[in-house]
PDB file of C-alpha atoms in Angstrom:
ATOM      1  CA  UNK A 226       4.670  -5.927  23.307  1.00 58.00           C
ATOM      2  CA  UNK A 227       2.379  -7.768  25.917  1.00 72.00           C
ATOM      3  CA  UNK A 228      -0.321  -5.589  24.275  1.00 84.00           C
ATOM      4  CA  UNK A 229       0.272  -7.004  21.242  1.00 83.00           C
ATOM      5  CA  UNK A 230       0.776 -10.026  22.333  1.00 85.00           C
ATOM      6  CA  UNK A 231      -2.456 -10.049  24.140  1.00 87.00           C
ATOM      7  CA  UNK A 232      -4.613  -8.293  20.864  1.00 89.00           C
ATOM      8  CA  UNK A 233      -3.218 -11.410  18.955  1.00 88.00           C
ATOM      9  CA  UNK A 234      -4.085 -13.850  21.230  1.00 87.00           C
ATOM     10  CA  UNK A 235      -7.181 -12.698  21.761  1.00 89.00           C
ATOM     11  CA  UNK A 236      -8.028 -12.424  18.048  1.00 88.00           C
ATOM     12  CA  UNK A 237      -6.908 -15.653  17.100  1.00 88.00           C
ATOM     13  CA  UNK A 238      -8.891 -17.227  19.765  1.00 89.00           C
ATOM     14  CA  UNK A 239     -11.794 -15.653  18.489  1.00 90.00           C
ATOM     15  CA  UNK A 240     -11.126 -17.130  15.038  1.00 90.00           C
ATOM     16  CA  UNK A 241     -11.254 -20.659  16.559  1.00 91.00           C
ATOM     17  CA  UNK A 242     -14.511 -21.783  16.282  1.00 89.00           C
ATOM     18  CA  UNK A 243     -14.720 -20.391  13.319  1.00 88.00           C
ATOM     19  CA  UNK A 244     -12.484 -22.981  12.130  1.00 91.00           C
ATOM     20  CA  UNK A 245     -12.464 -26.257  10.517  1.00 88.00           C
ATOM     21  CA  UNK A 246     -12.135 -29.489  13.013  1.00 86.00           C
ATOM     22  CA  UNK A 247      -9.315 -30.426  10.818  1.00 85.00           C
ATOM     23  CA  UNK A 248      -7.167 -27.387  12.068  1.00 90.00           C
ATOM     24  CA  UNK A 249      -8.646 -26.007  14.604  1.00 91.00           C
ATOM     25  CA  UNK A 250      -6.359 -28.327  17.477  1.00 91.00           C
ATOM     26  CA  UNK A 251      -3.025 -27.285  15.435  1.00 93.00           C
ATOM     27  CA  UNK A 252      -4.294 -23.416  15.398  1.00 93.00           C
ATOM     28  CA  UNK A 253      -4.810 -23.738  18.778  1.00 93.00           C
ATOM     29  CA  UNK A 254      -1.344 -25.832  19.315  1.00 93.00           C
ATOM     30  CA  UNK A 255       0.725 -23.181  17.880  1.00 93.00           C
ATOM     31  CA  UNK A 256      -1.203 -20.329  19.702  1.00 91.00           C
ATOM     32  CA  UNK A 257      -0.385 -21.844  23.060  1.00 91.00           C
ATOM     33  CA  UNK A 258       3.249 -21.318  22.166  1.00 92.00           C
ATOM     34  CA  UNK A 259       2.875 -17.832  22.293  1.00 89.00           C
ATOM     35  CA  UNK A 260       3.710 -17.476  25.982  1.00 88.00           C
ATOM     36  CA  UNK A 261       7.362 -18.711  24.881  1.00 89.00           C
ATOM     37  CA  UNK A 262       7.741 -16.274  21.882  1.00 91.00           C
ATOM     38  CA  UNK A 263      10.351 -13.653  22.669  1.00 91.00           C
ATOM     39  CA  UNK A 264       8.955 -10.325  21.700  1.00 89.00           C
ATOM     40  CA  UNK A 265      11.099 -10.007  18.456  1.00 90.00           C
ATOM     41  CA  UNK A 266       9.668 -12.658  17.197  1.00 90.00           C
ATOM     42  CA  UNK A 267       5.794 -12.526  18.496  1.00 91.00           C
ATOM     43  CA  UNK A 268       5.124 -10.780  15.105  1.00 90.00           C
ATOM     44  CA  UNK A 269       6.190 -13.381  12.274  1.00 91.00           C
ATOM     45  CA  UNK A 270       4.846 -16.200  14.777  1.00 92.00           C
ATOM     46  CA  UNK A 271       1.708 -14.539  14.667  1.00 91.00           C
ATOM     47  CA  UNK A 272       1.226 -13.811  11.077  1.00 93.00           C
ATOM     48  CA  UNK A 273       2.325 -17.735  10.444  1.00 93.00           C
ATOM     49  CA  UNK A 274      -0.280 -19.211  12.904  1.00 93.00           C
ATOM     50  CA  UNK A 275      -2.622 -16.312  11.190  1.00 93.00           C
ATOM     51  CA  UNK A 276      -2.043 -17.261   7.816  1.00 94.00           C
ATOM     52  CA  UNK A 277      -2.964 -20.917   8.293  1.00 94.00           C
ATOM     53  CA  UNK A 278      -6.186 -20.032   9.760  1.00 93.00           C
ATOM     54  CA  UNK A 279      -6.997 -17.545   7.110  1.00 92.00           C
ATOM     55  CA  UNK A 280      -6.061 -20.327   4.496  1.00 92.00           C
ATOM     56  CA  UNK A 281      -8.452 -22.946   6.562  1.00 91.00           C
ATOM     57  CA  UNK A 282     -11.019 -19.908   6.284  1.00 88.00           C
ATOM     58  CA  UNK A 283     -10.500 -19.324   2.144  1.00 88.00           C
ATOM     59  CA  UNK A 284     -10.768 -22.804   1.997  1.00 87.00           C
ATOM     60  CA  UNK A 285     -14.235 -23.269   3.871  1.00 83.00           C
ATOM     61  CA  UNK A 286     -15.308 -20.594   2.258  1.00 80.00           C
ATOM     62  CA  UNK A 287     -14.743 -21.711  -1.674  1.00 81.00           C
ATOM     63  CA  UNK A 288     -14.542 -25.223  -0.895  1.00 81.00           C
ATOM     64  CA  UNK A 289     -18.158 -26.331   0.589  1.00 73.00           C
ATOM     65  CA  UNK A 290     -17.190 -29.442   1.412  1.00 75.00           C
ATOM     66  CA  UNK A 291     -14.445 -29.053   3.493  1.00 76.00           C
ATOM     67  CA  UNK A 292     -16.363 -26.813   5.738  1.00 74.00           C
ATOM     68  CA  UNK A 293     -16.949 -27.453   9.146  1.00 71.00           C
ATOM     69  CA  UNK A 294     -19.892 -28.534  10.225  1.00 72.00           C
ATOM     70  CA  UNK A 295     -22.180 -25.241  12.390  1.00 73.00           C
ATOM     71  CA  UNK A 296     -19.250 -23.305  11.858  1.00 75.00           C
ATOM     72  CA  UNK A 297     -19.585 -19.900  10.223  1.00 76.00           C
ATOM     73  CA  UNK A 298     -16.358 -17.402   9.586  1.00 78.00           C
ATOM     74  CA  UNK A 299     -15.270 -14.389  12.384  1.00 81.00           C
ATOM     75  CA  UNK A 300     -17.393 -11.575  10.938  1.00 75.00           C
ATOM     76  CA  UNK A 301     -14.217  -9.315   9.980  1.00 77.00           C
ATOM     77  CA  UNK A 302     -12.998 -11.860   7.444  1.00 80.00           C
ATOM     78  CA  UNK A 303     -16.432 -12.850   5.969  1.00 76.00           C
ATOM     79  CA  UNK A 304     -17.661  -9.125   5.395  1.00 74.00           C
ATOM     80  CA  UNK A 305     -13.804  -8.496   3.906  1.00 78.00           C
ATOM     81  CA  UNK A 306     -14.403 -10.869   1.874  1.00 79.00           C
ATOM     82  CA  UNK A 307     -17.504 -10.393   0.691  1.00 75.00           C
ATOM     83  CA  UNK A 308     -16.799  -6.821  -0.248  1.00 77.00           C
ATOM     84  CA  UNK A 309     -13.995  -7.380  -2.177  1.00 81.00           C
ATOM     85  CA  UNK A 310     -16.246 -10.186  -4.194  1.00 78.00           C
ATOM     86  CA  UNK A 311     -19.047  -7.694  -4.179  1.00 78.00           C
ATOM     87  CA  UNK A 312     -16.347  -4.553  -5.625  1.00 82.00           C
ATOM     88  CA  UNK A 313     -14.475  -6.690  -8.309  1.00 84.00           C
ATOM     89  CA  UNK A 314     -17.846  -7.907 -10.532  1.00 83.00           C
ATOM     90  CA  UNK A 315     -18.811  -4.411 -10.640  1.00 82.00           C
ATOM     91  CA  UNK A 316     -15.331  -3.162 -11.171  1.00 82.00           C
ATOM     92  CA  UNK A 317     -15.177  -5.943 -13.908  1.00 83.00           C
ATOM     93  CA  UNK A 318     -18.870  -5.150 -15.701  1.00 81.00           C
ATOM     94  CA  UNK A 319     -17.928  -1.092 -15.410  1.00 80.00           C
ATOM     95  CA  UNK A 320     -14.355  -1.706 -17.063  1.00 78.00           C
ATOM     96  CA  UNK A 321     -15.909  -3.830 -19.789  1.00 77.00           C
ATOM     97  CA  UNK A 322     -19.367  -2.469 -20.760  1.00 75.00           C
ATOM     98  CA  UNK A 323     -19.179   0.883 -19.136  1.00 73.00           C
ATOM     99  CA  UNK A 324     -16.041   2.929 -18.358  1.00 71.00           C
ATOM    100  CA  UNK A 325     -13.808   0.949 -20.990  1.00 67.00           C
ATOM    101  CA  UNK A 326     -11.452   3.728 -20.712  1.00 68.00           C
ATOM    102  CA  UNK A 327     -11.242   4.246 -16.831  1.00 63.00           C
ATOM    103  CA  UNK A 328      -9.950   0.527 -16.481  1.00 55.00           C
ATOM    104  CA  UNK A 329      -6.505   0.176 -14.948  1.00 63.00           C
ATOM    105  CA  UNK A 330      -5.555  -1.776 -18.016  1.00 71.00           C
ATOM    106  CA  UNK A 331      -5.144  -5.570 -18.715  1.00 76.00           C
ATOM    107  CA  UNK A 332      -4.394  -6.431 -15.650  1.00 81.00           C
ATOM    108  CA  UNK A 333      -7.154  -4.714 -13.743  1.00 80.00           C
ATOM    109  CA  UNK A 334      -9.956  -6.376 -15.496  1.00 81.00           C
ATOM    110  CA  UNK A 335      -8.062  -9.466 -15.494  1.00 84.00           C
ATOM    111  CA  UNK A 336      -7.915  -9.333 -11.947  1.00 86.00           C
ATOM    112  CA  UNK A 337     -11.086  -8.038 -11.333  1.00 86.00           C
ATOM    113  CA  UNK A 338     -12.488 -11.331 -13.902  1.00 87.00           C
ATOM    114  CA  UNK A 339     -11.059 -13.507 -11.641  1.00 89.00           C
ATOM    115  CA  UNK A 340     -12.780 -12.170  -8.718  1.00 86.00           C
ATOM    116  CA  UNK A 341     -16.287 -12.480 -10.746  1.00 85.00           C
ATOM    117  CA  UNK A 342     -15.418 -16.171 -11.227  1.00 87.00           C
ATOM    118  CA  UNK A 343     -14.837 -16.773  -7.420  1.00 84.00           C
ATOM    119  CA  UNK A 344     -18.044 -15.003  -6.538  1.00 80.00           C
ATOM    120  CA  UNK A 345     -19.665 -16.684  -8.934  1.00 78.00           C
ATOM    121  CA  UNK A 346     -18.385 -19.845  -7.941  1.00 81.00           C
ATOM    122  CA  UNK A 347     -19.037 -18.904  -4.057  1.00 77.00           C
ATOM    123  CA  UNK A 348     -22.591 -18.701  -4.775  1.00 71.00           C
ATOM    124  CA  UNK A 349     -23.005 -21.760  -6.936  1.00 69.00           C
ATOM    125  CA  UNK A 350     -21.163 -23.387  -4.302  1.00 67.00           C
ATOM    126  CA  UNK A 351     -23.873 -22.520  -1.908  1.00 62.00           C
ATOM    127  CA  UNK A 352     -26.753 -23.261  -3.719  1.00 59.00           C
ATOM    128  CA  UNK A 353     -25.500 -26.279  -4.858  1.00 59.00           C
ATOM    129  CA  UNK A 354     -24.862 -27.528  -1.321  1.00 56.00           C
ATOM    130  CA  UNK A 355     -28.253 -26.425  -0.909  1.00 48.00           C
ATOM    131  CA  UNK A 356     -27.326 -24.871   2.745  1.00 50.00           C
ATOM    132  CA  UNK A 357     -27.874 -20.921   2.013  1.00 46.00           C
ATOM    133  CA  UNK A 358     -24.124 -20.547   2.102  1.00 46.00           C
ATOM    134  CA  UNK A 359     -23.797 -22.487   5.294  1.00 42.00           C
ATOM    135  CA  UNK A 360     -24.840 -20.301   7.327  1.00 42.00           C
ATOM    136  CA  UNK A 361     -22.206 -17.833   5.771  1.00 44.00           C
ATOM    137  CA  UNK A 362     -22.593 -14.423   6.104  1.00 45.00           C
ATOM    138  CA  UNK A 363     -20.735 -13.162   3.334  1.00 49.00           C
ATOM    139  CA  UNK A 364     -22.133  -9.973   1.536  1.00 43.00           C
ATOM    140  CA  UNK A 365     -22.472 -11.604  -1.824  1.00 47.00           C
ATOM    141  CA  UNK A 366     -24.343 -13.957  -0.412  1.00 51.00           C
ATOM    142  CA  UNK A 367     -27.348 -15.702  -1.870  1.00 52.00           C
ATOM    143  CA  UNK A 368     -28.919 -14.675   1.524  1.00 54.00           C
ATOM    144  CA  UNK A 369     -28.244 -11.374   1.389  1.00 57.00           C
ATOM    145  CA  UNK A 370     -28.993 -10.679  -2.327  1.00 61.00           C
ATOM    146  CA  UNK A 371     -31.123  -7.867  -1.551  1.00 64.00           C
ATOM    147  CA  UNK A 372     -28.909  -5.742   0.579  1.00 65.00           C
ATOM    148  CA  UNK A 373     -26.733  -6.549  -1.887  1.00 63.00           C
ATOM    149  CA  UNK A 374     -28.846  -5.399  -4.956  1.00 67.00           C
ATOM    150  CA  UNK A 375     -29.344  -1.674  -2.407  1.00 72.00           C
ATOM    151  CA  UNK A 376     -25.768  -1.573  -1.886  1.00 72.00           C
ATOM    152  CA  UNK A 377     -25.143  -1.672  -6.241  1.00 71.00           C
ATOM    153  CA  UNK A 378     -28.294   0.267  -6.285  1.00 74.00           C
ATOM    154  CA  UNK A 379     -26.101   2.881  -3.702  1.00 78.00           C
ATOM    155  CA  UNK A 380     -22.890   2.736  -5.917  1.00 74.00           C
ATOM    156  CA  UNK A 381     -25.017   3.506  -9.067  1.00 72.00           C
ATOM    157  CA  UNK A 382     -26.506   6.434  -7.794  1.00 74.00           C
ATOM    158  CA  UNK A 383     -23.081   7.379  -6.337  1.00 76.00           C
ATOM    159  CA  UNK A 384     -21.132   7.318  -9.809  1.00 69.00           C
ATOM    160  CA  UNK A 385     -24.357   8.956 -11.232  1.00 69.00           C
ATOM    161  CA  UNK A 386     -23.776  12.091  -8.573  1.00 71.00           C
ATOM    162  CA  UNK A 387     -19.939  12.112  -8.755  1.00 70.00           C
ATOM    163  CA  UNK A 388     -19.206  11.511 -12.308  1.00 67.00           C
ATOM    164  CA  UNK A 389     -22.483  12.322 -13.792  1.00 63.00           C
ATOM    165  CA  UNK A 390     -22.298   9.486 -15.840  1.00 55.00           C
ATOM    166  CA  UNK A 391     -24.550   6.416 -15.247  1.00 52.00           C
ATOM    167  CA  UNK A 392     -23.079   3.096 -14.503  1.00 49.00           C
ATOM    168  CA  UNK A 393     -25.584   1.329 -16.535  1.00 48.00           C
TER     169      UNK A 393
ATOM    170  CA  UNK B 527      10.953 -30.907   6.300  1.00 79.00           C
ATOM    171  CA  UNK B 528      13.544 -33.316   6.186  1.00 85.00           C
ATOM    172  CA  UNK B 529      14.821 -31.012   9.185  1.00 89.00           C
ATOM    173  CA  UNK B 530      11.551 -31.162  11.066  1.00 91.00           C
ATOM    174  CA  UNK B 531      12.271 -35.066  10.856  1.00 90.00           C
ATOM    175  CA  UNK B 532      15.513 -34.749  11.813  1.00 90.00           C
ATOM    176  CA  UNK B 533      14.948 -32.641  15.204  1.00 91.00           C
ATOM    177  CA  UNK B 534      12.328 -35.198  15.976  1.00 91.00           C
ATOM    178  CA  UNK B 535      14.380 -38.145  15.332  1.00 90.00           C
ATOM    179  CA  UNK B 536      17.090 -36.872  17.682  1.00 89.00           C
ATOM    180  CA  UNK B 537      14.584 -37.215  20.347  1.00 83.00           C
ATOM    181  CA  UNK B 538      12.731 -40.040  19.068  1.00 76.00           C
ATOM    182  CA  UNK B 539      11.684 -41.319  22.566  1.00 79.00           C
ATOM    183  CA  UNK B 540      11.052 -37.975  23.794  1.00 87.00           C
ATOM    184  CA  UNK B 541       7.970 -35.601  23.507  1.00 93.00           C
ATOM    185  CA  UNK B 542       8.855 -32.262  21.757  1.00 94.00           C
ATOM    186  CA  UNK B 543       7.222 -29.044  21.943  1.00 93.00           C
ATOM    187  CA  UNK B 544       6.388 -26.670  18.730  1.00 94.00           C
ATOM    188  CA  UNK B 545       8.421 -23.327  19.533  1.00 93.00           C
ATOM    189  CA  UNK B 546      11.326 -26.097  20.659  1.00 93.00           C
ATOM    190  CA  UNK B 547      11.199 -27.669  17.333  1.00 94.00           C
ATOM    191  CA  UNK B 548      11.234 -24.020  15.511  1.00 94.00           C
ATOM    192  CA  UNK B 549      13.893 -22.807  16.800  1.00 93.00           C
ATOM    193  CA  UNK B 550      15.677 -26.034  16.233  1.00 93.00           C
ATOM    194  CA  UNK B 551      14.851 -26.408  12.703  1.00 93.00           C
ATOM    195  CA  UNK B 552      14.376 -22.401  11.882  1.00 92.00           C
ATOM    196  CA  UNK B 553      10.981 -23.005  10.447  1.00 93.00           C
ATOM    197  CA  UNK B 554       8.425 -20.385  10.974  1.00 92.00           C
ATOM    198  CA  UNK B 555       4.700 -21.076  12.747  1.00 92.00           C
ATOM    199  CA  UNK B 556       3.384 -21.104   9.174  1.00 92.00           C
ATOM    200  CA  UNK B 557       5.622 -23.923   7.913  1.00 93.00           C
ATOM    201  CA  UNK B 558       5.746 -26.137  11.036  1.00 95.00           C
ATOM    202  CA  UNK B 559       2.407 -26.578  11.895  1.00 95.00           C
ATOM    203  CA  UNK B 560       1.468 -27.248   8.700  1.00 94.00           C
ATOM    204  CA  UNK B 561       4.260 -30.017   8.379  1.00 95.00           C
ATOM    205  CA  UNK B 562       3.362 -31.310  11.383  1.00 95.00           C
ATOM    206  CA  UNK B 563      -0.058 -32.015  10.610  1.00 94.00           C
ATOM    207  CA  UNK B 564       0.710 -33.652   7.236  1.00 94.00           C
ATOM    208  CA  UNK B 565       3.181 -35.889   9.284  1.00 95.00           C
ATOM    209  CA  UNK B 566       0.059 -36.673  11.778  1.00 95.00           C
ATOM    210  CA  UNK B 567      -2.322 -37.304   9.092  1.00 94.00           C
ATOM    211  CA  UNK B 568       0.403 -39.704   7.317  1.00 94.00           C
ATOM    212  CA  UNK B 569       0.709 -41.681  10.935  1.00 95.00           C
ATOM    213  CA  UNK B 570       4.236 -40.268  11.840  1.00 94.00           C
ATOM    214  CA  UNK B 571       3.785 -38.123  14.298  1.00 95.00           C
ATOM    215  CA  UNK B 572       1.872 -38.286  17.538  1.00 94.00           C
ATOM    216  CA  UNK B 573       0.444 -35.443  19.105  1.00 94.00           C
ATOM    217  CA  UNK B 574      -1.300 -34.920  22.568  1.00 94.00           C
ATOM    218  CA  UNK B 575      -2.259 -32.077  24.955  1.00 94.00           C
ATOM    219  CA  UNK B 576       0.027 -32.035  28.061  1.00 92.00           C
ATOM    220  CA  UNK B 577      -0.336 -29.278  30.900  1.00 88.00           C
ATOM    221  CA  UNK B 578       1.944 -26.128  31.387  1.00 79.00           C
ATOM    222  CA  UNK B 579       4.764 -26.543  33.477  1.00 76.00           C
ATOM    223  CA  UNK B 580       4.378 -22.424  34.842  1.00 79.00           C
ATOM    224  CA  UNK B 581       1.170 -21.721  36.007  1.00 81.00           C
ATOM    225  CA  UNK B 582      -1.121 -19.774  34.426  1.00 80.00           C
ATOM    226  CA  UNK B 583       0.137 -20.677  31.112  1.00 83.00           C
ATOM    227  CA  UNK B 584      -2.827 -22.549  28.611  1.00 85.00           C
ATOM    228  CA  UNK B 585      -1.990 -26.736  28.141  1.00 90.00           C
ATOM    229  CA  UNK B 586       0.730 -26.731  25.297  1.00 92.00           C
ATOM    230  CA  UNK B 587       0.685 -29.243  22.324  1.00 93.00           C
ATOM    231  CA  UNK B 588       3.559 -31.933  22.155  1.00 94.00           C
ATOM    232  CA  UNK B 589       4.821 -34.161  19.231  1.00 95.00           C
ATOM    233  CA  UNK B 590       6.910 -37.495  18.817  1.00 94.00           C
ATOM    234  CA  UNK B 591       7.458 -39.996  15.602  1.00 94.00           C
ATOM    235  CA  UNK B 592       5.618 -42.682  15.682  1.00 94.00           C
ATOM    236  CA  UNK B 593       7.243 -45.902  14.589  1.00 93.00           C
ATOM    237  CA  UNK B 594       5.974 -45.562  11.633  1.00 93.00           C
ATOM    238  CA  UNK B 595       7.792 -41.774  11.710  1.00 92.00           C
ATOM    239  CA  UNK B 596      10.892 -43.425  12.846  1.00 91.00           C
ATOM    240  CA  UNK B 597      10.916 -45.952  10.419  1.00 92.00           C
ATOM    241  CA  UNK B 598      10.604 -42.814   7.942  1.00 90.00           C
ATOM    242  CA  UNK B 599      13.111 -40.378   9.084  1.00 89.00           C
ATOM    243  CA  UNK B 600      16.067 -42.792   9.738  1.00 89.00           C
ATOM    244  CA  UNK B 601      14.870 -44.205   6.007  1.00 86.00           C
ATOM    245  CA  UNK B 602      15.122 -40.628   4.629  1.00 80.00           C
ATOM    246  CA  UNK B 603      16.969 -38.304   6.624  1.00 70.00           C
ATOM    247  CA  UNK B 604      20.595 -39.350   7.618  1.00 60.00           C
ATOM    248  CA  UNK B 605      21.954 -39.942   4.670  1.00 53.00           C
ATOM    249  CA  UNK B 606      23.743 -36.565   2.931  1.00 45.00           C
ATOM    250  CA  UNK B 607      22.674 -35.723  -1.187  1.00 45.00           C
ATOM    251  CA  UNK B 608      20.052 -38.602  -0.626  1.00 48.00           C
ATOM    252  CA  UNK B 609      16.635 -38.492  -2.853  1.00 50.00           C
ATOM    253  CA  UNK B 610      14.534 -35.611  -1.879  1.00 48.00           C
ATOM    254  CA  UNK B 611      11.617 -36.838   1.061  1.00 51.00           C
ATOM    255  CA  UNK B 612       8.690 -38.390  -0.351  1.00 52.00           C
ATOM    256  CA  UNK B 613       6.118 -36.608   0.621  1.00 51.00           C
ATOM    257  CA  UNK B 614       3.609 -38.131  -1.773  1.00 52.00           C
ATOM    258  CA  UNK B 615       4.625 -41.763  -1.848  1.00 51.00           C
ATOM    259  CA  UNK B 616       3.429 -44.473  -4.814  1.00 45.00           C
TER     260      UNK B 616
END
């Protein structure tokens, strides 16, 4: 357990700069508890203090203005991110103008809508606040637009070899 | 939350520490610390960095009311079936 205990520490603490001055202190506050945590319960303590800095993350992320100032997000979460708002648009434009019948239903494209609204509204956001996402790294990123265009170029291509059917 | 109060109120003089209150009030990391920075941000609760007692261990946050927080919690908390805390007063 003092492996674990150790990988979370050491993760979280990674994540702290990352975060916003508002809760960075109380991040750090309940990650100094640690040390006291029996083992049993070094697990749900973790994902707690884990899920308020992924929150404060989300939030930086979708809400400009609350985002730190020079801070930019740990590289796991912002490429995570940025793949899943780079998968559900296409997801979303395949179900809808493509592949109507390869849709998981309803809910799918419902889901997959809502995640074309938050990219989107991520990149708006960004250009908007006129700060080239922030410094952000995120893959759907204004910044990044041509990797990003490659990367839907890749996927076409992909679907074109596997399925034999084009995407557009 | 009215529990958070409560276990701070019983100490009102003294300094408490996070896991202390959790396991006093059976909130989880992800509850607590989010209460106790609302309470912060509201002015009842005071927070400062104190060193470890064992050595070796990183400087650990503690918490007390305020007056403000006092004046709060012994408004709101003793009394059983009372209103529910206002979190969001007028």
């Amino acid at each position: 357990m003092s492996g674990l205990r150790a990988r979370i520490e050491k993760m979280l603490d990674g994540w702290l700069p990352s975060l916003s001055d508002r809760r960075r202190d109380w991040v750090k506050a309940a990650l100094a508890e640690l040390p006291e945590v029996p083992d049993r319960r070094v697990p749900g303590w973790a994902l707690g203090v884990g899920a308020i800095a992924v929150r404060d993350l989300a939030e930086q992320a979708f809400l400009p203005w609350r985002r730190g100032k020079d801070t930019r997000p740990p590289a796991g979460f912002a490429a995570l991110l940025g793949l899943i708002l780079l998968a559900l648009p296409i997801y979303y434009l395949a179900a809808v103008f493509v592949w109507q019948d390869w849709t998981f239903g309803r809910i799918g494209t419902l889901i997959s809508l809502g995640g074309t609204l938050l990219c989107l509204w991520l990149n708006l956001a960004a250009v908007l606040k006129a700060d080239s996402l922030g410094g952000l790294h995120y893959a759907v990123g204004v910044r990044v637009l041509p990797r990003n265009i490659g990367l839907v170029l890749a996927a076409a291509a992909l679907g074109f070899v596997v399925f034999n059917a084009p995407l557009v | 939350m009215r529990a958070l109060l409560a276990a701070l109120l019983a100490q009102s003089e003294g300094w408490r520490y996070g896991y202390d209150l959790s396991k006093e009030t059976g909130l989880k990391s992800g509850t607590l610390y989010p209460l106790l920075m609302r309470f912060a941000e509201r002015g009842w609760v005071e927070a400062r960095w104190t060193e470890a007692a064992a050595p070796g261990r990183p400087p650990r946050h503690i918490y007390r009311l305020t007056a403000e927080g006092r004046r709060v919690a012994v408004e709101d908390v003793p009394v059983a079936g009372a209103e529910p805390l206002r979190l969001h007063p007028a």
